[in-house]
Structure formats: C-alpha cells, structure tokens
Amino acid sequence: MRALSYRAPHVVRVVDKPDPRIEHPDDIVLRITRTAICGSDLHLYHGLVPDTRVGITFGHEFAGVVEEVGPGVKSLSRGDRVVVPFNVSCGACAFCRRGLYACCEEANPNSDLAGGAFGYSHTTGGYEGGQAEYVRVPYADVGPFRVPDDMHEEDVLFLSDILPTGYQAAEMGDIEEGDTVIVFGCGPVGLFAQKAAWLMGAGRVIAVDRVPDRLEFARQYNQVETVNFEEVDDVRAHLRKMTDGLGADVCIDAVGCEAAGSFGQTLLGKLKIEAGQPTAVFWAVDTVRRGGTVSIVGVYGPPANLFPLGQAMNKNLTIRAGQCNVRRYMPHLLELIRNGTIDAKAIISHRLPLEEAPEAYRMFAQKKDHCRKVVLIPRAAA
Amino acid sequence: MPIDEQGIEVHQEIVGWGVDRDRAKRPGVPREIETGVDTETRFGKSPVTVTIPLRGVSGLLRRAAYKKPDWEPTRWMMLLMADRIDVVESALTSRRGMVALGGGALALAGGLLALRRRRR
C-alpha cells in the first residue's frame, strides 16, 4: 500500500509499505477513504515528539470502510463504514471503564504518561497511523463509530479528534450561561471550542490568533469577537480591558507547544530548556478572572514547561487539561452535525491526494494558501 | 438581544446557542462514569505494536531510555537524541546513503592514492 513515511524533521514521503494485517482477534483492517492532517501532527513533523522513529506513518484522524474483520470482533462486518477515535482504547482496563479512553493502560506499554494513539510516535504506543491506504485498528468493538448510511465519511471525519477535543475543551471550562470565554487559537480545535462555548450558553466568545484569514474565518464561522495579538501592544492588557478589567470566566488554550507571541518562551523552547513554548497557557492564566477556569487542550509533551503557578494559586483558579476521551462524545456530536447545528466539514480548506502529503505538510506548517485544514484522499477513494 | 428568565442575553443569531446549557447533556460530565463493560478479556492483550524495531546506536539509546521512569527528564532527552541519531543512521543505510558513502569512500581512496604518488 501507499503510506506516508517520516524520514526526518520537516521531511515526509509517500512510500510503498506492506499492507497491515489482522494480528489479534479483536482487530479490523480499515481501507481509508478520508484522512486529515492535525495541527498536532506538526509537532511530529518538526521532530518535537520523543521516540518518533524514521519510517512511521502519521495520521490519527481517519475514516473508511472495514476490509477485514478479526474473529473476535462482534459489532462490525466487512463493508461497514466507520470513523475511528484517535485514542487506542482497550475498553476494559480501570481507566477505560471509567470513561477515560485517552488514559488506557493496556494500549500503551511504552509509557505511563499517555494512553495509546494512532500515528503519534512510540511514546503513545507506536501504532501506525492513518495517512495511508489501510490501517490496522485494534480493539475494534471499542473505538470505531459507524457512519450513518445517509452521511459521507467527510461529514463525520472530525469526530475522530478535533471536534470532540474542541467540545471537551469548552466542557472542561465548566461554562455557565452568560460566561465570557476567551479561546486562544483559531486553528480547527480552537474553532470547535468557540462553537462549543456558544452551545454551552456563553454570553461572549473572544478568539485570539495572529493569522488574519484564520481570524476572519472565526468571525464568519462562529460569530466571535477576535483579537490579533500582533496588532496590539500587550494582548493581556487588551483582553483585560475588553473584559472590564476582570478577565474572562473561562480561558481555553487551543494552541499547544509551538505557540508564537513570546520571544522569551520561544527561545527557551528552541533551546530545549523547556519542552516547547507554553505562551498560550501564560496568557490564559493572566487573562482569566479570579476564581475562573483555564482549560488546556493544546498538546504539550514531556519533560516539563514553565507555568505561572503563583498567579494560578493566588487567583484561586481551576486548571483542567487533557487529551480527549473521544468515544464518549461521538454520539452526541453526530446528532449536532446531523441536525445542522455544527457544519464540521466547512472548516476544510484543502482536499488533496495522499500522494501530495509532503507538499500538504509544508503548506499547513507554513500556513500558506490560507491553509486551515487539509484532508487527504487515498487513490482508491478518489 | 432577548433576555431569558435568568436575565442572560440569548444569542438567537448563533445556531444552536445554549443547546448544551444543561450540564446533563454534556457527554463528558461527570468526568468519570461507569461504562459497565464486561472486563473479561477473551483473547488476551492485543500485541504490542513493534512497527519500527529498535536498531543501531539509536536503538541502544532508546533501550537505555526506557529503563528510566517517565518522570526523569533524561529519559525524554535521550529519546529525542536517539531520534536525531535515527535520522542519520537511516539516511546512511538507505540506498542513496549507501551510494553516497561508497562514492565518498572511493573519492577518499583516490585522493589518498594521488597524494602518495605525488610525494614519490
């Protein structure tokens, strides 16, 4: 099969790889029809994620058609169309039984830090990802979610990661009706966090970024107020002024470890003195009101980052963070897509053949051509 | 903008505004639930995925790193260093890399031979 292969930081190629096969009775093999590049894939692409081995295939947002079924799989048959959570979850361990599918202790024997995930280095189990024509999906009765017969895989593709992640970000903020919410980041996760904030009854949603076309899209797609942090002297002072000096009730970090906006943090991150740049976390802590909540879904990795602990403690903040437990959100969010409340696929800016994945990564990383979200299409599905 | 019974402005212009106001509708609330799954594992654990086996100097470094616990920064620094070494090893052992190495070795041998002849 054809599949993306990581070669070096900033270098990926599409190569021939052996087709995946059933390795365990609970496996399926999925023929992929749609697969997306995630913002967090860029951390892999930039060589920032430990134990990213040359040759691995990235990709944790995919949907497709069941091609082969292991003898232990009860809920799926050949020909079924499914969208798959990025989490690899056994369903039976102590964490999965509590609904914490992102924390599965069986799926990732390499680390206690993280659960299993598709295509996200051996730090998360070393599973081959879905930027390919086929992928092996373990624990197939747990994760994969059927695509309704009257919907296309593209309608529901983002149920795999970014839509539930944006929703969980807003949920972790414990948003109450009338709350003021600041979302740092107008990438796909930020867009869905803004949308979810409205669904939860926010009174005001302010989105922060520096890319003008992303800010414009956020205004149109979500009807939010926007701030370009490169056009103001001090974004924190600006946001405090916008919120009458009090700060927001909830601040959401949908940016992660490659944040722009602070020379000092960027320097520390590039020199590997800390694991990336938590600029958005600092801004969130500084612009949330006393007693407010900071919700972190931006991806960060080990070993450690600076954190404004004194501000957080003295302001009586609640800090929530986490990878999304995707499977819990899929049914509810499917209904919101189906009834027209959320038009998830509207955020797609580029649809490209899988063979053009290297160019797609370059374009996405450099934010060229107004790139917002890239969906790759394997040749058999074109 | 209309005001609801709690005195909150209702954003009628936003499609779906407030549909998940009630926390009971939010799928992740409470954070921990009882899924009620049968924990009996019929077929044992799914195999550990050894998609890219350990090899070379990078493999040695990774093996050493995995002996350290998650909370040790050196574990992660060793893994990142191994990633860089892996890139070099993979480049050198690829077809292009072998050709480049072979060509380089030949060029070096030719240069040394020419130097020796010149000295005579």
XYZ file of C-alpha atoms in Angstrom:
502
model
C 0.000 0.000 0.000
C 0.955 3.662 -0.265
C 1.559 5.383 3.065
C 3.189 8.459 4.499
C 6.609 7.769 5.983
C 8.512 10.067 8.334
C 12.172 10.475 7.294
C 13.486 13.426 9.327
C 12.227 16.683 10.828
C 10.400 18.517 8.025
C 10.757 15.524 5.702
C 7.947 13.087 4.970
C 7.441 10.961 1.868
C 4.735 8.716 0.492
C 6.192 5.238 0.009
C 5.170 1.638 -0.540
C 4.623 -0.233 2.717
C 3.286 -3.717 3.462
C -0.472 -3.871 3.905
C -1.484 -4.155 7.561
C -2.987 -7.465 8.629
C -5.078 -8.888 11.450
C -2.697 -9.505 14.354
C -5.222 -10.122 17.114
C -8.805 -11.452 17.103
C -10.163 -8.017 18.069
C -8.563 -6.221 15.106
C -10.045 -4.884 11.928
C -8.196 -3.652 8.881
C -9.689 -0.452 7.534
C -9.475 0.790 3.959
C -9.149 4.533 4.461
C -11.320 6.870 2.421
C -10.580 10.158 4.174
C -7.720 11.167 6.460
C -6.735 14.552 7.801
C -3.584 16.299 8.956
C -3.902 17.572 12.510
C -2.143 20.574 13.997
C -0.554 18.210 16.477
C 0.924 16.230 13.557
C 3.107 19.276 13.027
C 4.821 18.611 16.371
C 5.796 15.194 14.958
C 6.751 16.758 11.631
C 9.008 19.223 13.423
C 10.739 16.448 15.366
C 9.476 17.584 18.761
C 7.844 14.362 19.955
C 10.208 11.889 21.653
C 10.638 8.469 20.059
C 9.409 9.423 16.604
C 11.071 6.666 14.617
C 12.072 7.003 10.985
C 9.593 5.127 8.853
C 6.490 5.535 10.983
C 3.233 6.638 9.365
C 1.473 9.597 10.940
C -2.265 10.205 10.982
C -4.864 9.921 13.732
C -7.914 11.421 12.046
C -9.353 8.906 9.599
C -12.473 7.186 8.382
C -13.031 4.356 5.978
C -14.501 1.007 5.106
C -13.945 -2.186 7.073
C -11.914 -4.505 4.842
C -11.030 -7.372 7.175
C -12.512 -8.442 10.497
C -10.804 -10.442 13.231
C -12.724 -13.452 14.605
C -13.318 -11.754 17.946
C -14.995 -8.643 16.572
C -18.749 -8.662 17.238
C -20.012 -5.235 16.242
C -18.584 -4.731 12.745
C -18.696 -6.503 9.401
C -16.806 -6.180 6.168
C -18.126 -3.191 4.234
C -19.197 -1.146 7.266
C -18.124 2.486 7.182
C -16.615 3.834 10.379
C -14.825 6.850 11.776
C -12.177 5.965 14.352
C -11.184 7.852 17.525
C -7.550 8.847 17.662
C -7.328 7.065 21.017
C -6.469 3.385 21.012
C -8.507 2.079 23.933
C -8.983 -1.449 25.216
C -12.366 -0.695 26.808
C -11.737 -2.993 29.754
C -8.956 -1.520 31.874
C -9.627 0.535 35.002
C -9.378 3.811 33.072
C -11.440 2.815 30.044
C -14.157 1.518 32.402
C -14.268 4.989 33.940
C -14.740 6.549 30.522
C -11.162 7.837 30.381
C -10.419 6.352 26.962
C -7.438 8.649 26.471
C -5.770 7.082 29.520
C -5.942 3.399 28.564
C -3.228 1.487 30.389
C -3.263 -1.546 28.113
C -2.861 0.151 24.754
C 0.454 1.830 25.526
C 3.026 -0.320 27.283
C 5.792 2.195 26.471
C 4.767 4.867 28.939
C 2.523 5.692 31.899
C 2.392 9.247 30.634
C -0.090 8.774 27.842
C -2.578 6.276 26.522
C -2.381 4.765 23.062
C -2.876 6.825 19.931
C -2.683 6.190 16.210
C 0.327 7.524 14.340
C 1.788 9.548 17.201
C 5.234 8.057 17.846
C 6.240 5.212 20.114
C 5.595 7.469 23.079
C 1.927 6.644 22.501
C 2.392 3.001 21.617
C 3.943 3.105 18.151
C 0.716 2.378 16.258
C 0.878 3.029 12.538
C -1.277 5.960 11.602
C -3.971 6.553 9.047
C -2.259 8.762 6.456
C -2.206 5.667 4.294
C -4.455 3.441 2.219
C -5.020 0.928 5.021
C -4.607 0.778 8.775
C -4.908 -1.881 11.479
C -7.409 -0.857 14.157
C -7.082 -2.804 17.433
C -9.970 -3.193 19.919
C -12.399 -2.712 17.061
C -15.505 -3.204 19.233
C -14.462 -0.249 21.411
C -13.402 2.690 19.249
C -14.765 2.685 15.704
C -18.066 4.517 15.267
C -20.406 3.735 12.412
C -21.030 6.375 9.781
C -24.797 6.615 9.177
C -25.921 5.372 5.788
C -27.167 8.820 4.777
C -23.897 10.581 5.564
C -20.496 10.730 3.897
C -17.289 9.962 5.806
C -16.254 13.555 5.285
C -19.345 14.773 7.181
C -18.171 12.984 10.306
C -14.390 12.731 9.806
C -13.686 15.286 12.518
C -15.472 13.189 15.116
C -12.139 11.340 15.217
C -10.364 14.114 17.115
C -10.733 17.840 16.625
C -14.469 18.280 17.128
C -14.659 16.261 20.384
C -11.405 17.879 21.508
C -12.787 21.384 20.982
C -16.000 20.371 22.720
C -14.160 18.810 25.673
C -12.093 21.990 25.961
C -15.249 24.021 26.453
C -16.734 21.371 28.736
C -13.647 21.370 30.975
C -14.170 25.122 31.320
C -17.486 24.302 33.051
C -19.084 27.111 31.083
C -22.249 28.585 32.542
C -24.875 30.579 30.739
C -23.672 34.113 30.140
C -19.981 33.386 30.724
C -17.250 35.252 28.879
C -14.884 32.802 27.208
C -11.522 33.541 25.600
C -10.215 30.905 23.181
C -6.535 31.140 22.299
C -6.101 29.693 18.818
C -8.205 29.822 15.664
C -6.993 26.561 14.233
C -9.538 23.756 13.845
C -9.626 22.808 17.543
C -9.960 26.449 18.541
C -12.812 26.904 16.072
C -14.704 23.961 17.529
C -14.005 25.140 21.090
C -15.516 28.510 20.190
C -18.545 26.760 18.690
C -18.938 24.547 21.769
C -18.711 27.575 24.068
C -21.778 29.009 22.339
C -23.588 25.674 22.597
C -22.991 25.745 26.346
C -24.585 29.167 26.599
C -21.604 31.503 26.693
C -22.550 35.157 26.664
C -19.416 36.265 24.884
C -16.672 34.416 22.992
C -13.388 36.120 22.138
C -10.899 34.377 19.833
C -7.192 35.190 19.769
C -4.703 34.416 16.962
C -2.280 36.194 14.642
C -3.190 34.814 11.217
C -5.617 37.291 9.618
C -7.510 34.799 7.435
C -7.989 32.443 10.392
C -9.382 35.303 12.459
C -11.683 36.258 9.592
C -12.909 32.661 9.275
C -13.575 32.529 13.026
C -15.698 35.665 12.776
C -17.720 34.203 9.915
C -17.973 30.594 11.108
C -18.551 31.283 14.814
C -19.571 34.952 15.049
C -16.963 35.593 17.695
C -15.056 38.719 18.598
C -11.430 38.465 17.543
C -8.072 39.840 18.621
C -4.921 39.714 16.507
C -2.215 39.672 19.146
C 0.349 41.048 16.696
C -1.749 44.198 16.239
C -1.909 45.164 19.915
C 0.871 46.245 22.232
C 0.090 43.820 25.024
C -2.568 41.222 24.325
C -3.100 40.524 28.020
C -3.803 44.165 28.817
C -6.014 44.345 25.754
C -8.086 41.338 26.823
C -8.389 42.592 30.390
C -9.645 45.906 29.044
C -12.167 44.072 26.844
C -13.485 42.323 29.950
C -13.782 45.444 32.132
C -10.513 44.656 33.882
C -11.896 41.492 35.471
C -10.780 38.899 32.950
C -12.797 36.121 31.324
C -14.704 33.444 33.215
C -13.045 30.730 31.145
C -9.852 30.736 29.065
C -9.104 27.920 26.673
C -5.652 27.054 25.313
C -6.145 25.513 21.877
C -2.614 26.327 20.740
C -0.142 23.965 22.347
C 3.613 23.775 22.493
C 4.576 25.653 19.328
C 2.915 28.913 20.316
C 4.083 32.220 18.914
C 3.871 35.508 20.774
C 6.708 35.493 23.302
C 10.369 35.850 22.408
C 11.485 34.525 25.779
C 9.299 31.426 25.709
C 10.257 30.732 22.096
C 13.945 30.963 22.965
C 13.582 28.605 25.914
C 11.632 26.190 23.762
C 14.044 26.198 20.820
C 16.996 25.689 23.185
C 15.118 22.743 24.735
C 15.351 24.327 28.180
C 11.622 23.675 28.313
C 9.506 21.346 26.200
C 8.084 23.871 23.774
C 6.518 27.272 24.312
C 3.537 27.439 26.727
C 2.838 31.068 25.823
C -0.898 30.482 25.485
C -1.034 28.977 28.987
C 0.619 32.061 30.444
C -1.805 34.307 28.588
C -4.763 32.205 29.723
C -3.763 32.386 33.380
C -3.178 36.121 33.119
C -6.482 36.931 31.407
C -8.883 34.672 33.289
C -10.727 36.247 36.219
C -10.104 35.331 39.823
C -11.818 32.075 40.564
C -12.066 31.292 36.856
C -11.113 28.210 34.897
C -8.286 27.564 32.471
C -8.862 24.658 30.102
C -5.891 23.217 28.232
C -6.260 21.005 25.159
C -3.233 22.331 23.309
C -0.744 19.474 23.032
C 2.348 19.581 25.231
C 4.930 16.929 25.834
C 7.462 15.868 28.450
C 9.552 16.583 30.334
C 8.387 19.965 31.661
C 7.411 23.552 30.993
C 7.367 26.760 32.963
C 3.981 27.530 34.466
C 2.678 30.690 36.266
C 1.928 28.827 39.460
C 1.882 31.864 41.716
C -0.780 33.613 39.630
C -2.858 30.447 39.370
C -2.734 29.759 43.089
C -3.426 33.295 44.256
C -6.232 33.796 41.771
C -7.959 30.604 43.020
C -8.011 29.154 39.535
C -9.252 25.804 38.361
C -6.917 24.246 35.818
C -8.237 21.416 33.668
C -6.220 19.696 30.999
C -6.382 16.538 28.960
C -6.367 14.562 25.795
C -9.905 13.998 24.633
C -11.797 10.823 25.528
C -13.208 10.853 22.031
C -15.568 7.884 22.111
C -17.771 9.467 24.771
C -18.560 12.455 22.584
C -19.219 10.816 19.255
C -22.945 10.046 19.539
C -23.887 13.480 20.881
C -21.773 15.386 18.368
C -23.044 13.239 15.493
C -26.554 14.427 16.296
C -25.412 18.046 16.335
C -23.868 17.516 12.886
C -26.928 15.724 11.585
C -29.375 18.425 12.751
C -27.257 21.174 11.226
C -26.091 22.757 14.476
C -22.470 22.046 13.561
C -21.198 22.020 9.980
C -17.909 20.322 10.747
C -16.604 19.870 7.220
C -16.975 23.582 6.497
C -13.559 24.133 8.061
C -11.818 22.077 5.363
C -9.687 24.374 3.210
C -7.833 21.809 1.091
C -8.590 18.343 -0.277
C -5.542 16.682 -1.761
C -4.467 13.230 -2.938
C -2.496 11.236 -0.405
C 0.467 11.368 -2.809
C 0.666 15.137 -2.216
C 1.004 14.730 1.549
C 4.582 16.104 1.692
C 3.507 19.327 -0.017
C 0.412 19.429 2.194
C 2.528 19.255 5.332
C 4.747 22.089 4.109
C 1.740 24.226 3.254
C -0.006 23.511 6.571
C 3.139 24.144 8.627
C 3.789 27.476 6.911
C 0.081 28.413 6.817
C 0.357 29.136 3.124
C -2.530 29.444 0.698
C -4.919 30.239 3.610
C -4.453 26.669 4.756
C -6.715 25.789 7.667
C -7.441 22.067 7.429
C -6.155 19.531 4.936
C -7.976 16.317 4.118
C -6.010 13.689 2.190
C -7.724 11.234 -0.123
C -6.103 7.869 -0.914
C -6.172 6.957 -4.613
C -8.789 4.195 -4.287
C -11.204 6.644 -2.701
C -10.668 9.454 -5.178
C -30.967 40.925 22.295
C -33.660 38.955 24.154
C -33.171 38.211 27.837
C -34.101 34.862 29.336
C -35.691 34.203 32.744
C -32.275 34.328 34.406
C -31.517 37.723 32.927
C -28.971 36.331 30.459
C -28.839 37.648 26.902
C -29.949 34.978 24.462
C -27.905 34.796 21.280
C -30.622 33.890 18.814
C -28.294 34.703 15.931
C -25.991 31.802 16.881
C -27.235 28.464 15.564
C -27.620 26.067 18.475
C -26.802 28.628 21.150
C -27.375 27.170 24.576
C -28.461 23.657 23.487
C -25.928 22.208 25.922
C -26.526 24.692 28.724
C -27.692 21.834 30.871
C -24.591 20.004 32.096
C -26.506 16.740 31.998
C -26.397 16.972 28.191
C -22.604 17.226 28.081
C -21.161 13.789 27.312
C -18.042 14.244 29.425
C -19.907 15.248 32.591
C -19.195 13.828 35.051
C -15.613 13.180 34.007
C -15.631 9.636 35.324
C -18.528 7.303 34.671
C -19.150 3.591 34.964
C -19.219 2.171 31.449
C -20.367 -1.209 32.727
C -18.137 -3.074 30.318
C -17.512 -6.770 30.860
C -13.871 -6.875 31.878
C -13.249 -10.464 30.937
C -10.624 -10.499 28.230
C -11.385 -13.350 25.885
C -8.337 -13.251 23.669
C -5.637 -11.717 25.804
C -3.964 -8.415 25.176
C -3.601 -7.022 21.713
C 0.024 -7.463 20.697
C 2.427 -4.661 21.344
C 2.970 -2.938 18.087
C 6.616 -3.265 17.108
C 6.125 -1.397 13.902
C 9.626 0.050 13.798
C 12.042 -2.249 15.654
C 14.969 -0.849 17.576
C 18.296 -0.939 15.765
C 21.729 0.624 15.759
C 23.002 3.272 18.127
C 19.564 4.892 18.269
C 18.119 1.564 19.366
C 20.680 1.219 22.152
C 19.898 4.716 23.356
C 16.147 4.078 23.244
C 16.516 0.834 25.167
C 18.506 2.665 27.835
C 15.962 5.488 27.927
C 13.048 3.095 28.515
C 14.750 1.820 31.658
C 14.247 5.267 33.192
C 10.855 6.226 34.649
C 8.518 8.705 32.978
C 9.285 11.456 35.469
C 13.009 11.543 34.665
C 13.767 14.344 32.160
C 16.829 12.421 30.963
C 14.543 9.675 29.607
C 12.932 12.132 27.220
C 16.177 13.882 26.312
C 17.733 10.511 25.457
C 14.736 9.635 23.286
C 14.964 12.953 21.454
C 18.700 12.432 20.912
C 18.009 8.912 19.654
C 15.519 10.374 17.165
C 18.272 12.558 15.678
C 20.714 9.654 15.537
C 17.983 7.534 13.918
C 17.653 10.107 11.124
C 21.386 9.949 10.378
C 21.529 6.143 10.610
C 18.527 5.780 8.322
C 19.990 8.190 5.788
C 23.336 6.374 5.760
C 21.781 2.924 5.427
C 19.303 3.928 2.742
C 20.054 3.187 -0.922
C 21.059 6.808 -1.553
C 23.057 6.842 1.622
C 24.973 3.702 0.702
C 25.732 5.114 -2.750
C 26.892 8.378 -1.204
C 29.020 6.532 1.359
C 30.502 4.288 -1.325
C 31.222 7.255 -3.559
C 32.755 9.136 -0.655
C 34.964 6.197 0.258
C 36.115 5.851 -3.350
C 36.842 9.571 -3.585
C 38.839 9.424 -0.353
C 40.828 6.412 -1.528
C 41.536 8.102 -4.863
C 42.653 11.275 -3.148
C 44.987 9.413 -0.791
C 46.473 7.458 -3.714
C 47.071 10.635 -5.698
C 48.710 12.251 -2.691
C 51.011 9.276 -2.190
C 52.089 9.286 -5.847
C 52.788 12.996 -5.694
C 55.040 12.571 -2.680
C 57.121 9.977 -4.585
